[in-house]
XYZ file of C-alpha atoms in Angstrom:
370
model
C -0.067 0.061 -0.056
C 0.763 3.635 0.216
C 1.682 3.719 -3.434
C 0.341 7.560 -3.660
C 2.376 8.577 -0.821
C 5.706 6.870 -2.034
C 5.360 7.985 -5.477
C 5.143 11.752 -4.270
C 8.024 11.226 -2.036
C 10.411 9.506 -4.570
C 9.692 12.179 -6.942
C 10.421 14.761 -4.190
C 13.692 12.966 -3.592
C 14.372 12.818 -7.390
C 14.135 16.563 -7.375
C 16.687 17.207 -4.300
C 19.638 17.326 -6.823
C 17.919 19.698 -8.828
C 17.538 21.944 -5.754
C 13.749 21.960 -6.256
C 12.533 20.207 -2.904
C 11.283 22.156 -0.340
C 11.426 20.834 3.482
C 8.076 18.916 4.130
C 6.076 17.824 7.139
C 4.230 14.280 7.149
C 1.318 14.766 9.297
C -0.672 11.713 10.729
C -1.706 10.311 14.115
C -0.050 7.609 15.695
C 0.032 4.105 14.081
C -0.937 5.474 10.788
C 2.170 4.294 9.343
C 4.442 7.108 8.988
C 7.524 5.658 10.459
C 7.150 2.526 8.114
C 6.900 5.020 5.198
C 10.067 6.879 6.072
C 11.994 3.846 6.994
C 11.209 2.304 3.736
C 12.263 5.681 2.052
C 15.537 5.656 3.657
C 16.037 1.878 2.625
C 14.988 2.799 -0.938
C 17.414 5.713 -1.125
C 20.369 3.790 0.574
C 20.052 0.855 -1.759
C 19.854 3.102 -4.928
C 23.269 4.542 -4.093
C 22.438 7.719 -5.832
C 22.984 11.355 -5.344
C 20.971 11.721 -2.335
C 22.399 10.427 1.196
C 19.610 9.668 3.620
C 19.838 10.507 7.251
C 17.184 9.235 9.680
C 16.883 10.267 13.524
C 13.972 9.672 15.738
C 13.181 11.973 18.642
C 12.238 9.786 21.616
C 9.780 10.717 24.610
C 12.465 11.167 27.182
C 14.010 14.132 28.846
C 17.402 14.839 27.369
C 19.989 17.432 28.268
C 20.855 19.479 24.898
C 24.379 18.467 25.157
C 23.969 14.906 25.374
C 21.051 15.017 22.389
C 23.270 17.110 20.219
C 26.309 14.712 20.701
C 24.317 11.528 19.794
C 22.417 13.350 16.965
C 25.694 14.621 15.467
C 27.624 11.127 15.685
C 24.411 9.350 14.532
C 24.543 11.609 11.400
C 28.192 11.174 10.641
C 27.889 7.111 11.136
C 25.009 7.064 8.619
C 26.870 9.316 6.415
C 29.956 7.022 6.285
C 27.683 3.878 6.037
C 26.075 5.294 3.036
C 29.726 6.108 1.385
C 31.024 2.923 2.487
C 28.036 0.693 1.469
C 27.781 -0.710 4.974
C 24.069 -1.306 6.003
C 25.081 -2.648 9.361
C 27.010 0.600 10.139
C 23.556 2.647 9.386
C 21.992 1.209 12.438
C 24.785 2.352 15.003
C 26.133 5.537 16.433
C 30.059 5.450 16.576
C 32.272 7.042 19.041
C 34.368 10.183 17.704
C 37.694 7.874 17.857
C 35.973 5.236 15.629
C 34.543 8.095 13.385
C 38.013 9.730 12.821
C 39.626 6.626 12.398
C 37.321 5.497 9.535
C 37.650 9.177 7.992
C 41.371 9.214 7.997
C 41.268 5.653 6.266
C 38.704 6.639 3.719
C 40.457 10.208 2.953
C 37.755 12.531 4.398
C 40.000 14.976 6.111
C 37.408 17.810 6.001
C 34.939 16.127 8.036
C 37.631 14.892 10.548
C 38.278 18.730 11.086
C 34.706 19.203 11.857
C 34.673 16.535 14.499
C 37.596 18.156 16.106
C 35.786 21.595 16.077
C 32.740 19.866 17.796
C 34.926 18.103 20.427
C 36.433 21.584 21.280
C 32.744 22.819 21.755
C 32.075 19.906 24.035
C 34.993 20.844 26.409
C 32.801 23.962 27.545
C 29.526 22.150 27.986
C 28.399 25.263 29.568
C 28.151 26.754 26.009
C 25.037 24.941 24.816
C 24.538 27.291 22.050
C 27.503 26.580 19.861
C 27.256 22.863 20.636
C 23.521 22.600 19.570
C 24.081 24.946 16.610
C 27.094 22.686 15.235
C 25.133 19.565 15.485
C 21.830 20.737 13.844
C 23.737 22.361 11.074
C 25.936 19.372 10.170
C 23.896 17.906 7.470
C 23.750 21.112 5.639
C 27.298 22.146 6.317
C 28.829 18.829 5.241
C 26.593 18.703 2.155
C 27.930 22.252 1.254
C 31.534 21.097 1.934
C 31.364 17.893 -0.072
C 28.932 18.583 -2.802
C 26.541 15.960 -1.654
C 22.884 16.232 -1.231
C 21.486 15.025 2.135
C 17.912 14.186 3.013
C 17.269 14.758 6.779
C 14.500 12.559 8.127
C 13.533 13.569 11.764
C 10.638 11.501 13.206
C 8.536 12.937 15.960
C 9.881 16.377 15.290
C 7.284 18.166 17.765
C 9.274 16.465 20.647
C 12.168 18.793 20.325
C 10.195 21.287 21.990
C 8.926 19.049 24.905
C 11.626 16.703 25.931
C 15.011 18.585 25.443
C 16.454 20.797 28.149
C 19.153 23.655 28.324
C 20.420 22.340 31.710
C 21.944 19.248 32.767
C 19.504 19.010 35.805
C 16.472 19.064 33.147
C 14.657 21.881 34.644
C 14.818 24.547 31.873
C 12.941 23.070 29.042
C 14.024 24.178 25.453
C 10.308 24.883 24.410
C 11.296 26.804 21.430
C 14.140 24.395 20.110
C 12.327 23.648 16.829
C 12.813 27.315 15.890
C 16.492 26.604 15.531
C 15.582 25.325 12.118
C 14.291 28.512 10.817
C 17.104 29.196 8.283
C 18.175 25.582 7.792
C 14.610 24.321 6.720
C 15.139 26.150 3.740
C 18.396 24.222 2.698
C 17.941 22.955 -0.777
C 20.989 20.703 -0.410
C 19.928 19.037 2.824
C 16.197 19.523 3.030
C 14.188 18.123 5.901
C 11.200 15.364 5.834
C 9.847 15.628 9.215
C 6.921 13.559 10.877
C 4.636 14.103 13.831
C 2.018 12.009 15.346
C 0.586 14.952 17.315
C -0.531 16.487 14.230
C -2.213 19.785 15.853
C 1.090 20.269 18.079
C 3.261 19.963 14.927
C 1.273 22.159 12.923
C 1.219 24.806 15.710
C 5.027 24.646 15.906
C 5.441 24.877 12.123
C 3.138 27.923 11.809
C 4.450 29.774 14.811
C 8.032 28.924 14.889
C 8.774 27.883 11.394
C 6.442 29.932 9.304
C 6.257 29.099 5.540
C 9.268 26.838 5.917
C 7.475 23.348 5.323
C 5.021 22.076 2.948
C 2.403 20.086 4.839
C 1.226 16.737 3.533
C -1.147 14.516 5.731
C -1.040 10.965 5.474
C -4.665 9.653 5.381
C -6.196 6.407 5.535
C -5.806 3.535 2.837
C -7.661 3.651 -0.273
C -10.381 0.980 -0.403
C -8.456 -1.376 -2.387
C -5.472 -1.037 -0.011
C -7.675 -1.485 2.993
C -9.025 -4.907 1.856
C -5.589 -6.064 0.848
C -4.357 -4.794 4.489
C -7.102 -7.035 6.047
C -6.072 -10.075 4.090
C -2.590 -9.528 4.715
C -3.079 -9.214 8.398
C -5.457 -12.095 8.539
C -2.727 -14.342 6.725
C 0.125 -12.976 9.055
C -1.782 -13.489 12.198
C -3.472 -16.786 11.183
C -6.842 -15.363 11.734
C -9.534 -16.477 9.315
C -11.810 -13.772 7.394
C -14.006 -14.225 4.358
C -13.938 -11.952 1.226
C -17.153 -10.342 2.565
C -16.139 -9.787 6.161
C -12.652 -8.420 4.783
C -14.658 -5.718 3.010
C -16.920 -5.333 6.076
C -13.832 -4.709 8.268
C -12.078 -2.285 6.006
C -15.380 -0.403 5.907
C -16.019 -0.337 9.702
C -12.548 0.665 10.202
C -13.050 3.745 7.748
C -9.799 2.152 5.835
C -7.593 3.188 9.089
C -4.516 0.937 9.124
C -4.385 1.072 12.850
C -7.930 0.084 13.415
C -7.520 -2.709 10.752
C -4.475 -3.869 12.722
C -6.348 -3.642 16.099
C -9.419 -5.545 14.911
C -7.844 -8.431 13.003
C -5.073 -8.931 15.760
C -7.534 -8.093 18.620
C -7.159 -10.378 21.866
C -11.092 -10.636 22.124
C -11.794 -13.966 23.740
C -14.765 -14.575 21.427
C -13.141 -13.180 18.180
C -14.684 -14.708 15.076
C -14.106 -12.589 11.855
C -15.781 -14.945 9.470
C -19.490 -13.437 10.130
C -20.753 -10.076 10.590
C -21.863 -10.640 14.321
C -18.283 -11.578 15.334
C -16.727 -8.708 13.346
C -19.182 -6.129 15.047
C -18.524 -7.725 18.640
C -14.753 -7.491 18.137
C -14.815 -3.943 17.092
C -16.901 -2.950 19.940
C -14.497 -4.632 22.463
C -11.575 -2.804 20.760
C -13.371 0.742 20.811
C -14.991 0.097 24.410
C -13.065 -2.793 26.179
C -10.810 -1.628 28.933
C -7.793 -3.522 27.224
C -8.908 -2.474 23.622
C -6.105 -1.111 21.482
C -8.293 1.521 19.779
C -9.635 2.904 23.179
C -6.196 3.008 24.661
C -4.480 4.719 22.144
C -7.176 7.352 22.252
C -7.314 7.521 26.059
C -3.405 8.417 25.664
C -4.184 11.362 23.515
C -7.000 12.372 25.832
C -5.332 11.829 29.188
C -1.974 13.701 28.184
C -3.993 16.561 26.607
C -6.283 17.054 29.542
C -3.291 16.724 32.010
C -1.477 19.631 30.226
C -4.434 21.743 30.160
C -5.509 20.814 33.650
C -9.179 22.163 33.316
C -12.529 20.737 33.784
C -14.038 22.890 31.036
C -11.604 21.524 28.476
C -13.175 17.904 29.174
C -16.733 19.407 28.722
C -15.656 21.110 25.434
C -14.445 17.700 24.210
C -17.451 15.954 25.133
C -19.915 18.562 23.860
C -18.134 18.776 20.338
C -18.047 14.918 20.376
C -21.649 14.524 20.947
C -22.171 17.272 18.221
C -19.762 15.855 15.796
C -21.827 16.576 12.470
C -21.720 20.457 13.074
C -18.934 22.918 13.394
C -19.108 25.498 16.339
C -17.683 28.825 16.720
C -16.020 30.015 19.848
C -19.157 32.072 20.936
C -21.433 29.318 20.235
C -19.236 26.830 22.369
C -19.408 29.476 25.279
C -23.117 30.020 25.021
C -23.850 26.325 24.735
C -21.730 25.220 27.690
C -22.464 28.741 29.783
C -18.780 29.180 30.078
C -18.017 32.313 31.931
C -14.460 32.993 30.593
C -12.910 35.891 28.296
C -12.075 35.204 24.733
C -8.444 34.897 25.166
C -8.623 32.296 28.011
C -11.323 30.250 25.866
C -8.968 30.504 22.898
C -6.190 29.251 24.742
C -8.122 26.090 25.736
C -9.405 25.383 22.133
C -5.962 25.469 20.681
C -4.562 23.305 23.367
C -7.230 20.648 22.368
C -6.348 21.319 18.872
C -2.721 20.746 19.503
C -3.668 17.595 21.223
C -5.482 16.232 18.198
C -8.851 15.925 20.147
C -10.513 18.442 18.012
C -9.984 20.125 14.788
C -10.172 23.652 13.922
C -11.329 25.172 10.392
C -10.786 28.862 9.733
C -12.752 30.058 12.880
C -14.967 26.956 13.789
C -14.289 23.795 15.783
């Protein structure tokens, strides 16, 4: 599946050596297949051995000091760069030490990059100067591409976590909540463009619009086509050894709205009475996944809900979510929401709550309606 998305991205990559590809953001909630797409893309580019060198980095949901983060980011980039040059797929999965990198660079005649490492190590000797350390690390792909004449694709998975899990201080108390803005000029690079992903769609869009305005094209990864969805059901059925019929495969795809995660959850469900060879069994399994305490679909949504409402920490936010969910077929503007829920708060306060819910992917915003 995902032929449409892959064709678009492969064409976009072909245009990088022509300096025609603009940094792009892939938007989709969790378990839509973003990571699978970019990993597949990485493998295709690596195996082509063409003019574009892929670099992939995932930002994890864990607190990190910016010096440690910069160090690993920089070494991971150089390791993958050398892995491509030396055609070593095993190396691409690693993060070498500086000594190992410099040894490989010396043996393979890359003195300029060796000098770049020496400069970074000098920065690290004064770890209090976090700005130069981070700037040297994040600009490395663009800088190396400029020095060597290469073209580098930077894939940064879960880009929005830059602003939430990286800290300026070693004690991890001073969050770098505007760190994504560091890419303001680098996002315009045509020799090392970025392909970023985000599973918190509203949050990532907010960062791109506020901190990186007009720097990224936004491309949403939707659900499967009808044909892809039915094929996915049959593939999961075969893989998980869960029988389905042609009729129930179509039903499952339709019931799941062609959503890859929902299809996976349904076919691979641990519902005790699961029988996907008839309509009744499909509906019972789907209900279990949506409402059961161990249902995958329910628990994934509860993760979004719990984290977002915890951040907002306000009872009215929950009421707003419930109201918009119950009135899902209509769009409501701010004043209508305030009136329907009898909220006694100023425009600015209500705006902040609504925008926080949008960032948490619990509600959507049109031009002015929700």
